[in-house]
Short mmCIF file of C-alpha atoms and ligand atoms in Angstrom, two decimals:
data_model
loop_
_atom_site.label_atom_id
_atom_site.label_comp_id
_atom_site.label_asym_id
_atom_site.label_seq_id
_atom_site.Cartn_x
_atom_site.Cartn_y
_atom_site.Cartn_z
CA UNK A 472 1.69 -29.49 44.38
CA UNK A 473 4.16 -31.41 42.45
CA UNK A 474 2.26 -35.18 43.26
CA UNK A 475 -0.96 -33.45 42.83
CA UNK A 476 0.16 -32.61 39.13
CA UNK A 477 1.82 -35.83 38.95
CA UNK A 478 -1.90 -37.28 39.58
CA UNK A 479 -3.22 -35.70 37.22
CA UNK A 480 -1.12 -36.34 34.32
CA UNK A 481 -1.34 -40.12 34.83
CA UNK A 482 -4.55 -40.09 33.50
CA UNK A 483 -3.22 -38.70 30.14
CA UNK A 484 -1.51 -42.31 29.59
CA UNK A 485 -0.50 -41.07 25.92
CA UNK A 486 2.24 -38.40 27.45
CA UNK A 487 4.95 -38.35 29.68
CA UNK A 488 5.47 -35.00 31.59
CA UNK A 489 6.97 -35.02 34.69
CA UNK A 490 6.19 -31.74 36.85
CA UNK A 491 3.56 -29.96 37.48
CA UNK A 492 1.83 -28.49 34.05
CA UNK A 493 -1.62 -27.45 33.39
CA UNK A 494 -3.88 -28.73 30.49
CA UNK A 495 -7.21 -27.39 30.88
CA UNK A 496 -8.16 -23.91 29.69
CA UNK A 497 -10.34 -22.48 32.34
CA UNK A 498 -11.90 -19.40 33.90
CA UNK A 499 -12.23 -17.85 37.31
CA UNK A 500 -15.10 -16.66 38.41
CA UNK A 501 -14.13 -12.72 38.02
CA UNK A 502 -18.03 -11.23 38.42
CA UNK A 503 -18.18 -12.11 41.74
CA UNK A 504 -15.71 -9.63 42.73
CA UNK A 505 -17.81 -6.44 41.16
CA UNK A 506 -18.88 -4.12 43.53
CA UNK A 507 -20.21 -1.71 41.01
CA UNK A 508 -21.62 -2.05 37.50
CA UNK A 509 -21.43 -0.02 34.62
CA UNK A 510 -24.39 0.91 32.80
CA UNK A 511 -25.02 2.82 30.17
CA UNK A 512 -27.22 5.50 28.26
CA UNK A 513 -27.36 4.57 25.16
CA UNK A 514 -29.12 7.54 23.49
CA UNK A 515 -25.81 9.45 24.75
CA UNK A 516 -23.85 6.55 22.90
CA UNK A 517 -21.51 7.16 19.65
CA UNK A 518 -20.65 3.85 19.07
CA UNK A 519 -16.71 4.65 19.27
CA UNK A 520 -15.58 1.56 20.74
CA UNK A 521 -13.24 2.83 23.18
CA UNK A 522 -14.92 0.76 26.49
CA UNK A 523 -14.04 -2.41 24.43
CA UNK A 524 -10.81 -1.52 23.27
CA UNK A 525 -9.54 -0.45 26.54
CA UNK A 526 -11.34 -3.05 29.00
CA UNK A 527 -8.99 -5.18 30.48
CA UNK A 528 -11.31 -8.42 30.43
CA UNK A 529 -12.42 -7.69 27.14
CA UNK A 530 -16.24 -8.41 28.05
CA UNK A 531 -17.39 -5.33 26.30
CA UNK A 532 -19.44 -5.67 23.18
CA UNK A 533 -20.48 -2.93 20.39
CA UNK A 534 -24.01 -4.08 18.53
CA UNK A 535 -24.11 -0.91 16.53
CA UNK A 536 -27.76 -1.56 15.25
CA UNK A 537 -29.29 -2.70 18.42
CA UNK A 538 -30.83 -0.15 20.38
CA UNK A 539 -28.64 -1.46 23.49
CA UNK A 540 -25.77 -0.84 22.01
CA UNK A 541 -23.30 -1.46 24.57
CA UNK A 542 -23.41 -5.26 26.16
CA UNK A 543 -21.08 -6.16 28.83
CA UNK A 544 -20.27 -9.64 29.93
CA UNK A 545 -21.25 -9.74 33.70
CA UNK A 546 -19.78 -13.20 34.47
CA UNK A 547 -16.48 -11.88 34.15
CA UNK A 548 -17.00 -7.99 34.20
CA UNK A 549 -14.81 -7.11 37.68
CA UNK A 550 -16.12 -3.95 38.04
CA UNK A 551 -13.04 -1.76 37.45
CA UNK A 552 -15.00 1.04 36.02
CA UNK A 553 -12.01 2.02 33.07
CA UNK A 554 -14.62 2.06 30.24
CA UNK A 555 -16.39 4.90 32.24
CA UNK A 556 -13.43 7.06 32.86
CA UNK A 557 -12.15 6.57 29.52
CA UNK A 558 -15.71 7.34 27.34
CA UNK A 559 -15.35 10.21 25.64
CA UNK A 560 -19.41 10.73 25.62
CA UNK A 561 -19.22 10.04 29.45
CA UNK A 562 -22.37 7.88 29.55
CA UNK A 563 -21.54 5.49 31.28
CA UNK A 564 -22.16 5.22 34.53
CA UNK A 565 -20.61 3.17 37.57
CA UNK A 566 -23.63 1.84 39.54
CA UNK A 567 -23.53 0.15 42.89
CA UNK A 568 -24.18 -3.84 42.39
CA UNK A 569 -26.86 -4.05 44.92
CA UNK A 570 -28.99 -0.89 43.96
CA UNK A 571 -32.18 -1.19 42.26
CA UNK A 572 -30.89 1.87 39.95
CA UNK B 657 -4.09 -33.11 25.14
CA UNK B 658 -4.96 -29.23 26.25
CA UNK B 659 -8.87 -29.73 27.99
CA UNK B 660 -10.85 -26.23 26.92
CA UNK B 661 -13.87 -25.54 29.12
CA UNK B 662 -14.01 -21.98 28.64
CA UNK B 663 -14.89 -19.98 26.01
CA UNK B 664 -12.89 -16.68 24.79
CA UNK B 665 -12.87 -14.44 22.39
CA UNK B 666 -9.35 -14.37 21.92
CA UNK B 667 -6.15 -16.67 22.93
CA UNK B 668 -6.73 -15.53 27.13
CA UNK B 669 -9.42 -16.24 29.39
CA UNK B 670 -11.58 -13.71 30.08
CA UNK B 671 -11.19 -14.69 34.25
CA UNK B 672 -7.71 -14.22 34.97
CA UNK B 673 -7.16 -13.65 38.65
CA UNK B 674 -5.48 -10.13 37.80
CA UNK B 675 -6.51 -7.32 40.45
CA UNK B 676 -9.68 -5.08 38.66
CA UNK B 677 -7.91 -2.38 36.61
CA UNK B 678 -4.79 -4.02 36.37
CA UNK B 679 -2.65 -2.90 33.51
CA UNK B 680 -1.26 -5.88 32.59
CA UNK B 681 -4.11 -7.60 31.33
CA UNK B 682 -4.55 -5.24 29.34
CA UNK B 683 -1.34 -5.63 27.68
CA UNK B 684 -1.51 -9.47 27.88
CA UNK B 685 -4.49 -9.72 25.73
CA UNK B 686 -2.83 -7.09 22.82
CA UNK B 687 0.23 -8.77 22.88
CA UNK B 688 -1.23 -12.33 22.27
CA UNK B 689 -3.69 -11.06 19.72
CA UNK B 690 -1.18 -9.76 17.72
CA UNK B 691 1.47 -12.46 17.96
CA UNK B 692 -1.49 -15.71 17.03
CA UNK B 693 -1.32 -18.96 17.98
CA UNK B 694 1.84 -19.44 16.27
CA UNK B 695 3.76 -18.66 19.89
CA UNK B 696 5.45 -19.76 22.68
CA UNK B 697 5.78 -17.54 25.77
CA UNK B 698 8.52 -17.82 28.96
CA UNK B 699 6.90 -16.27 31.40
CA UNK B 700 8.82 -16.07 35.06
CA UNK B 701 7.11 -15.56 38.45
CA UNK B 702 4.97 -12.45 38.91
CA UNK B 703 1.58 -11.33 38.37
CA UNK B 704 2.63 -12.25 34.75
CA UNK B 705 2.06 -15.95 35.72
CA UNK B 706 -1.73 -15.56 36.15
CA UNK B 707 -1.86 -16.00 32.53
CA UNK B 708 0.48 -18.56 32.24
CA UNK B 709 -1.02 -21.57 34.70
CA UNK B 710 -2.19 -22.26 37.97
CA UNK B 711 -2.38 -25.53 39.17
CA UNK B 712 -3.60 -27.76 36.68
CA UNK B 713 -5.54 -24.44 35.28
CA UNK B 714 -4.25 -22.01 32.38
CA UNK B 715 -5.72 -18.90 31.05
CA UNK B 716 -3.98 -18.91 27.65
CA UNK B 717 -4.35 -21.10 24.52
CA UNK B 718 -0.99 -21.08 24.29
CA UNK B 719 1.93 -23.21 25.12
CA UNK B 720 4.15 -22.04 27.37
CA UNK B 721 6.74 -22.52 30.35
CA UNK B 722 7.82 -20.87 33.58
CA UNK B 723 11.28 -20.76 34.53
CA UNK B 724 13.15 -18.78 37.15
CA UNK B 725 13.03 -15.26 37.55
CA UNK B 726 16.45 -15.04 36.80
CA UNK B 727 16.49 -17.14 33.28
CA UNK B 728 13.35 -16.13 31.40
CA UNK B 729 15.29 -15.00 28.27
CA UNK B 730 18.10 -17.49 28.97
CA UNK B 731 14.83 -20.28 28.65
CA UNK B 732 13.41 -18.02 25.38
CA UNK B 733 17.14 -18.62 23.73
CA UNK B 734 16.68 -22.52 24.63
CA UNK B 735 13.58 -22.36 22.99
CA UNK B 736 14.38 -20.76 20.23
CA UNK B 737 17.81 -22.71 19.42
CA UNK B 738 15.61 -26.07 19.62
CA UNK B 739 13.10 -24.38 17.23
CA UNK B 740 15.81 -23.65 14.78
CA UNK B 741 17.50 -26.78 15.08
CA UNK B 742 14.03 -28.02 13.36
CA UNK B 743 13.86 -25.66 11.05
CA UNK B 744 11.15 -23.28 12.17
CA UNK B 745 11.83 -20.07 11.71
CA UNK B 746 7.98 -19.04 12.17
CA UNK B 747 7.13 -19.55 15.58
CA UNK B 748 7.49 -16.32 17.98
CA UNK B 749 9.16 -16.85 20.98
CA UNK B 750 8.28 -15.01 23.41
CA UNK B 751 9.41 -13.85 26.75
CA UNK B 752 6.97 -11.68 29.26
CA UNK B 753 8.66 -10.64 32.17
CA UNK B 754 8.14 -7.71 35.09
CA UNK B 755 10.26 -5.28 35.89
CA UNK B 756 11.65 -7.03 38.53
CA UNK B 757 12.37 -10.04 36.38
CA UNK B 758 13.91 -7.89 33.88
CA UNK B 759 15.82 -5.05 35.22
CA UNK B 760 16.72 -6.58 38.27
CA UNK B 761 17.13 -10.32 38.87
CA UNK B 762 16.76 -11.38 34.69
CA UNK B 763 19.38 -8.86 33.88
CA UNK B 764 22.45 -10.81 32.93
CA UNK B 765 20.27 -13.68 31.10
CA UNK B 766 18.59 -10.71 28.84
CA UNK B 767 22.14 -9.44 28.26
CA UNK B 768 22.70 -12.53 26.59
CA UNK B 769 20.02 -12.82 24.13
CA UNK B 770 20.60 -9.42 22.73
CA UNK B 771 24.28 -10.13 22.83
CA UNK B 772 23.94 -13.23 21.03
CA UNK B 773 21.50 -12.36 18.78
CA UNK B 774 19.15 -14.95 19.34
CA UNK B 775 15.53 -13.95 17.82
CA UNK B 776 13.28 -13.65 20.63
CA UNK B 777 10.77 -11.18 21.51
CA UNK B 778 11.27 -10.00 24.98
CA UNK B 779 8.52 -7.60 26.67
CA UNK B 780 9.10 -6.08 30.16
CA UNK B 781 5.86 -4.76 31.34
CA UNK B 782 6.84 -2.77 33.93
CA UNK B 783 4.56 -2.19 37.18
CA UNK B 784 7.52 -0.26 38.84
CA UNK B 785 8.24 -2.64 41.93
CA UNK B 786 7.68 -6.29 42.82
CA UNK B 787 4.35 -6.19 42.99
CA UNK B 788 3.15 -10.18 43.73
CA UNK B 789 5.26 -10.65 46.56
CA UNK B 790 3.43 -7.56 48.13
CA UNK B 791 5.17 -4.63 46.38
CA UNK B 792 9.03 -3.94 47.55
CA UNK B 793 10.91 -1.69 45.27
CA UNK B 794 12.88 -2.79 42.42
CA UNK B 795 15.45 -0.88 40.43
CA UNK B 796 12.74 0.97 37.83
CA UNK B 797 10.88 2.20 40.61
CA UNK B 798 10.93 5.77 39.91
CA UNK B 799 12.42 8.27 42.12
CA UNK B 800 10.41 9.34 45.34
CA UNK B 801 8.08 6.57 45.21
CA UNK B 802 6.83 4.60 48.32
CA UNK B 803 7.01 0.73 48.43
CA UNK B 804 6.95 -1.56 50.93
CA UNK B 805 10.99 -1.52 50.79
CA UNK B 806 11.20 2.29 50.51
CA UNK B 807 8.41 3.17 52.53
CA UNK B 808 9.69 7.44 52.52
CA UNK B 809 10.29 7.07 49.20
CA UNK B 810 13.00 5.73 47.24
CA UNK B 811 15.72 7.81 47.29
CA UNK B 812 17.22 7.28 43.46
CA UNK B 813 16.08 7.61 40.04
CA UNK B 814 15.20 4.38 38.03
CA UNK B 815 17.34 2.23 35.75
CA UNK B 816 16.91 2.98 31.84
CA UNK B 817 16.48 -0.57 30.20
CA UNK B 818 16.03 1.26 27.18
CA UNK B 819 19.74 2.91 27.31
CA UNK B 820 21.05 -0.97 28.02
CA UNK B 821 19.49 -2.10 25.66
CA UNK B 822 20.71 0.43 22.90
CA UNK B 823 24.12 -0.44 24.72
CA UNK B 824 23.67 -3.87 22.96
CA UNK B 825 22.63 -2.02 19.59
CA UNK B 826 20.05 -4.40 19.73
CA UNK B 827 18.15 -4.78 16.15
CA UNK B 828 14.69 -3.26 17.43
CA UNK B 829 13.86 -1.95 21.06
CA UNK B 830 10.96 0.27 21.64
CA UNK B 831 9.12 1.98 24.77
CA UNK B 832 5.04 1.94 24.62
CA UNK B 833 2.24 2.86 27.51
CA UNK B 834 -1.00 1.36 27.57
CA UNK B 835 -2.92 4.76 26.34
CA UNK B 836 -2.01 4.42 22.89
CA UNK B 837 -2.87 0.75 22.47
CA UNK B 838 -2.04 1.17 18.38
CA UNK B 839 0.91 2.11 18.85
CA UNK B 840 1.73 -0.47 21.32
CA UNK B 841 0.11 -3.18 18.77
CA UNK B 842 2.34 -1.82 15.74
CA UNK B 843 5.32 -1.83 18.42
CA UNK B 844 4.48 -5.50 18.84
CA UNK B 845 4.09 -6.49 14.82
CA UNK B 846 7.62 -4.60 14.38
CA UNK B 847 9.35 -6.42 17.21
CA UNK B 848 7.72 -10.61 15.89
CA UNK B 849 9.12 -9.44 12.72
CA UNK B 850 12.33 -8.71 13.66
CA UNK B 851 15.21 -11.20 12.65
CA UNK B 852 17.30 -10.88 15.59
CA UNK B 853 16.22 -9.74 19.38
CA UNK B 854 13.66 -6.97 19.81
CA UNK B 855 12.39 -5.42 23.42
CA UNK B 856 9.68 -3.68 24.07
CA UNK B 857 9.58 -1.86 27.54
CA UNK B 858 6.11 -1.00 28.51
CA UNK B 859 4.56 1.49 31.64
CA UNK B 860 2.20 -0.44 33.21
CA UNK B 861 -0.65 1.04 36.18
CA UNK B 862 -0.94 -1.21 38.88
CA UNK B 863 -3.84 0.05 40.79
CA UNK B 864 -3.29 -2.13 44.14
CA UNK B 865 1.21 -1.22 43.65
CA UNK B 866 0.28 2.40 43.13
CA UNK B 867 -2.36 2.55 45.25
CA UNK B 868 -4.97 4.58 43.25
CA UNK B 869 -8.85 4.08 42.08
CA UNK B 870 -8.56 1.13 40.07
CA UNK B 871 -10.84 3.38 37.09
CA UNK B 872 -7.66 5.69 36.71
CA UNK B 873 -5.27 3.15 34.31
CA UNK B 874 -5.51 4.42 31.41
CA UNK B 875 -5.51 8.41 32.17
CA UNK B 876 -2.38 7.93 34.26
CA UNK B 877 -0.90 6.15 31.71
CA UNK B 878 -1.51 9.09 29.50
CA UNK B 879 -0.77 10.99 31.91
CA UNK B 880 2.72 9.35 32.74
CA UNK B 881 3.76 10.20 29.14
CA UNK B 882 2.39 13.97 29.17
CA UNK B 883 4.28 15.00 32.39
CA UNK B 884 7.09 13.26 31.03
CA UNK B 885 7.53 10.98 33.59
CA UNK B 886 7.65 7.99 30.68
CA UNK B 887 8.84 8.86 27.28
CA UNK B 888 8.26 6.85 24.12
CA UNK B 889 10.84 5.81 21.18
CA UNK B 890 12.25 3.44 19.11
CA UNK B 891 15.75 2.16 18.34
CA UNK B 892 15.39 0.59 15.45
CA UNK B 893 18.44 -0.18 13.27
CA UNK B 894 20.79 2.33 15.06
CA UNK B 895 18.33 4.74 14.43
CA UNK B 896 16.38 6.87 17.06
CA UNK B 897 12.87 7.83 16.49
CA UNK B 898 11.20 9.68 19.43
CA UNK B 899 7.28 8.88 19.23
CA UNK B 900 6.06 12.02 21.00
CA UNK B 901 7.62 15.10 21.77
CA UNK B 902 6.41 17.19 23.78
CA UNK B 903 7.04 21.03 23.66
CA UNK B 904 5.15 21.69 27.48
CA UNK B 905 5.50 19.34 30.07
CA UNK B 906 1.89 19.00 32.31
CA UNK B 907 2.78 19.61 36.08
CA UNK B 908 3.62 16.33 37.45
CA UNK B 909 1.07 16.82 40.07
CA UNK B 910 -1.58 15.90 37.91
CA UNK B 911 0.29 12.59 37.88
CA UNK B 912 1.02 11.91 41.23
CA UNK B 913 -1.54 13.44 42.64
CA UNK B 914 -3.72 10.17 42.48
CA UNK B 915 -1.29 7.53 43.33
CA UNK B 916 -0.90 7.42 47.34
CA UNK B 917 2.37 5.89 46.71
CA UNK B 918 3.78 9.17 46.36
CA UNK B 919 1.16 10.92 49.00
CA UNK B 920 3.56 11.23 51.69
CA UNK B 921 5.45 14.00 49.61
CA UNK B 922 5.65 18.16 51.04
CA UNK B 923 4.93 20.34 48.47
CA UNK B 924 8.81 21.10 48.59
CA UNK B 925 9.24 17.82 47.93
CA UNK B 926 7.07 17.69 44.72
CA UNK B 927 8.81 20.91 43.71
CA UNK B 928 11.88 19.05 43.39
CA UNK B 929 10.29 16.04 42.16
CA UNK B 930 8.83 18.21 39.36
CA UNK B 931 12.54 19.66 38.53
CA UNK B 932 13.99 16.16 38.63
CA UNK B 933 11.55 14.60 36.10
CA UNK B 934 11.98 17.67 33.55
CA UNK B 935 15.85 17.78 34.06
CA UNK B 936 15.66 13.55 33.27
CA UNK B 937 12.79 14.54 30.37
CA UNK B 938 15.02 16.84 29.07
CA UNK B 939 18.26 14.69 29.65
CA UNK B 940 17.26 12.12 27.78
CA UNK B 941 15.54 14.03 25.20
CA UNK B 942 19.08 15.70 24.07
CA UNK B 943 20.69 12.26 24.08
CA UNK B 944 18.28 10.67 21.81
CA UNK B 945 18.45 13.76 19.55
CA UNK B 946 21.90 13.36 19.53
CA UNK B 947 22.16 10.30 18.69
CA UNK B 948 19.40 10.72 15.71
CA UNK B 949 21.58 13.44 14.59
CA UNK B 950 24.96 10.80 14.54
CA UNK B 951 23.95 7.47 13.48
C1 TPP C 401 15.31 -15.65 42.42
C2 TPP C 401 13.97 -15.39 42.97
N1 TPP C 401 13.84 -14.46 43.95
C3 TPP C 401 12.63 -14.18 44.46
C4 TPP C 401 11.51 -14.82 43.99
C5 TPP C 401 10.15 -14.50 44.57
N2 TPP C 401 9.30 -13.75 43.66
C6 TPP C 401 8.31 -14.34 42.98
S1 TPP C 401 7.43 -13.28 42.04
C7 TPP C 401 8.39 -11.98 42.54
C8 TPP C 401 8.08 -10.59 42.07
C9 TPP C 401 8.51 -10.32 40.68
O1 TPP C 401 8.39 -8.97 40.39
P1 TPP C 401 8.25 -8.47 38.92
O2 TPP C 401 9.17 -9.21 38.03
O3 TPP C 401 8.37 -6.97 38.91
O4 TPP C 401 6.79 -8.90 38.51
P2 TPP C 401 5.41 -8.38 39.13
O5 TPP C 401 5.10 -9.25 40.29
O6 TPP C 401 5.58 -6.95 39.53
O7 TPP C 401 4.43 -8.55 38.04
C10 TPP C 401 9.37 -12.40 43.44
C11 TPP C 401 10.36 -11.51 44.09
C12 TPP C 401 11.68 -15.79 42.98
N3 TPP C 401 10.63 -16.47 42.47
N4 TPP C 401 12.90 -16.05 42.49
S1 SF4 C 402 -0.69 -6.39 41.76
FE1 SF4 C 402 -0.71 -4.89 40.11
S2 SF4 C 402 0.26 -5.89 38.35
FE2 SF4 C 402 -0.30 -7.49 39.84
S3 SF4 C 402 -2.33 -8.21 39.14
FE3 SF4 C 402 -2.66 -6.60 40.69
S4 SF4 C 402 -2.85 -4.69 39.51
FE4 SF4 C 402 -1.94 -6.23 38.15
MG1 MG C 403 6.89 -5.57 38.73
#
């Protein structure tokens, strides 16, 4: 691990670091792992905000004049299924990824 | 220098490798928001390093450095010193740390830092046992619960951090859970603006440690803190302030009745489990009133 780091950081000829260290900001691909989706019904929606606030990816989003009100990020969205359990309206639903629901 | 080729809301990645449900991201992703870019975080071994680097990846905008297990605060102080030998007082230094790195094996480097004063921000965020080398108990496990290490239960009650750290008189400590995210977040503002050391010791579900349905975080959190099985104050200035009180306890069933690390339990057992956490609850709860009433 060390050399492969080392390797890296000779390309950055400006600085001198000697151990492994990262430098790039990056993402994993987290959606893959969902086995069920959430999904919403958004008449039942009151716009509260609590699926954001409490999602530990923070992929939720609240667009309070869009009639989908509720917009999740599915690249990164693992599925946990928090936002359901914790909405008070309890509309929103955990669905099976590879239903046609 | 620092290559971005993701794009986040905030100063984390939205795909950190943390288990679904987990906790700690969660808290990760409050604490940075509140602190800005204006940080540096000491983050030892644990799940707490997904968020720090992986190979040449990283899933914060922030720099940062990952000691030992055993030295994150004594690498926070280092930090710190170097900042104030160039005059910057406004960077936050902070130090993330698991229970295990805390409580355990970080102990007497901790001990320092409050003892010398040095301002850093230290956060434990505490999944109750080592849970990245495959869950073996640590000393905050609570009482009764199964790890790999204690696999009939562990057989005594967990260490207070909180009580050491009062010990120290410490200029700010505080305890938080991840149901009242405000509170944690005002917790979090208090402790950066402390001039001195500040800890903040946070419950935190670990769905794959605990062993429960990943959806359940939150509520046991909330749940932790109504059976009284985690009880939140502040020690700020010599002075207690107890958060919540609670005048009925909820059965602690309801608590550890989702969690199959406590499934192997007789009803006897929980019976005594039950008595335990309200004779601790109520142990502690005269203490701190005490001391409100003294200092
Ligand atoms: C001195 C030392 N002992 C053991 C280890 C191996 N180790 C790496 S991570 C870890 C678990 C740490 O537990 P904790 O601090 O509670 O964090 P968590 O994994 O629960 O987030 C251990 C034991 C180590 N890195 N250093
Ligand atoms: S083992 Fe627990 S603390 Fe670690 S990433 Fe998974 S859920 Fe989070
Ligand atoms: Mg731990």
């Amino acid at each position: 691990m060390q050399k492969q780091q080392e390797k890296h950081m000779s390309k950055l000829k400006k600085y001198s670091v000697l151990g492994p260290v990262a430098t790039t900001f990056t993402a994993s691909d987290t959606g893959s792992w969902r086995l069920e989706r959430p999904k919403v019904v958004f008449e039942d929606c009151i716009k509260c905000g609590i699926c954001a606030q409490v999602c530990p990816v923070d992929i939720v989003e609240i667009r309070k004049d869009e009639k989908e009100c509720v917009v999740f990020n599915f690249d990164y969205c693992k599925g946990c299924g928090i936002c359901a359990n914790e909405c008070p309206k309890k509309c929103i639903m955990m669905v099976p990824e590879r239903s046609e629901v | 220098m620092y290559d971005i080729q993701h794009e986040s809301k905030g100063l984390v990645s939205h795909g950190v490798n943390a288990c679904a449900g987990c906790g700690l991201e969660l808290i990760a992703r409050n604490t940075m928001e509140v602190l800005g870019e204006n940080t540096i975080v000491v983050i030892p071994p644990g799940c707490g390093s997904l968020f720090s680097g992986y190979g040449a990846g990283a899933a914060m905008k922030l720099p940062g450095f990952q000691g030992n297990l055993e030295n994150t605060a004594a690498c926070a102080a280092g930090i710190r010193a170097a900042l104030n030998a160039k005059g910057d007082k406004e960077t936050t230094v902070l130090a993330f740390a698991g229970d295990g790195g805390t409580v355990d094996i970080g102990l007497q480097s901790l001990s320092g830092v409050m003892e010398r004063r040095d301002k850093v921000l230290y956060i434990c965020y505490d999944n109750e046992a080592y849970m990245n080398t495959g869950i073996q108990g640590s000393s905050s496990t609570p009482y009764q619960a199964s790890t790999t290490t204690t696999p009939t239960g562990k057989p005594t009650e967990r260490k207070s951090l909180m009580e050491i750290a009062i010990a120290h008189d410490i200029p700010y400590a505080a305890t938080a859970s991840i149901h009242n995210l405000r509170d944690f977040r005002r917790k979090v503002q208090k402790a950066k603006d402390t001039n001195g050391p500040s800890l903040i010791h946070i419950q935190t579900p670990c769905p794959t440690g605990w062993r429960y349905d990943p959806a359940r975080s939150v509520e046991l959190a909330r749940l932790a803190v109504q059976t009284g099985a985690w009880i939140l104050y502040e020690y700020e200035n010599g002075k207690i302030k107890v958060n919540m009180k609670l005048k009925n306890l909820k059965s602690i069933e309801e608590y550890i009745k989702p969690q199959r690390r406590f499934r192997h339990l007789s009803q006897e057992d929980i019976e005594e489990l039950q008595e335990t956490v309200k004779k601790n609850y109520q142990r502690i709860m005269d203490r701190l009133e005490y001391m409100e009433g003294t200092v």
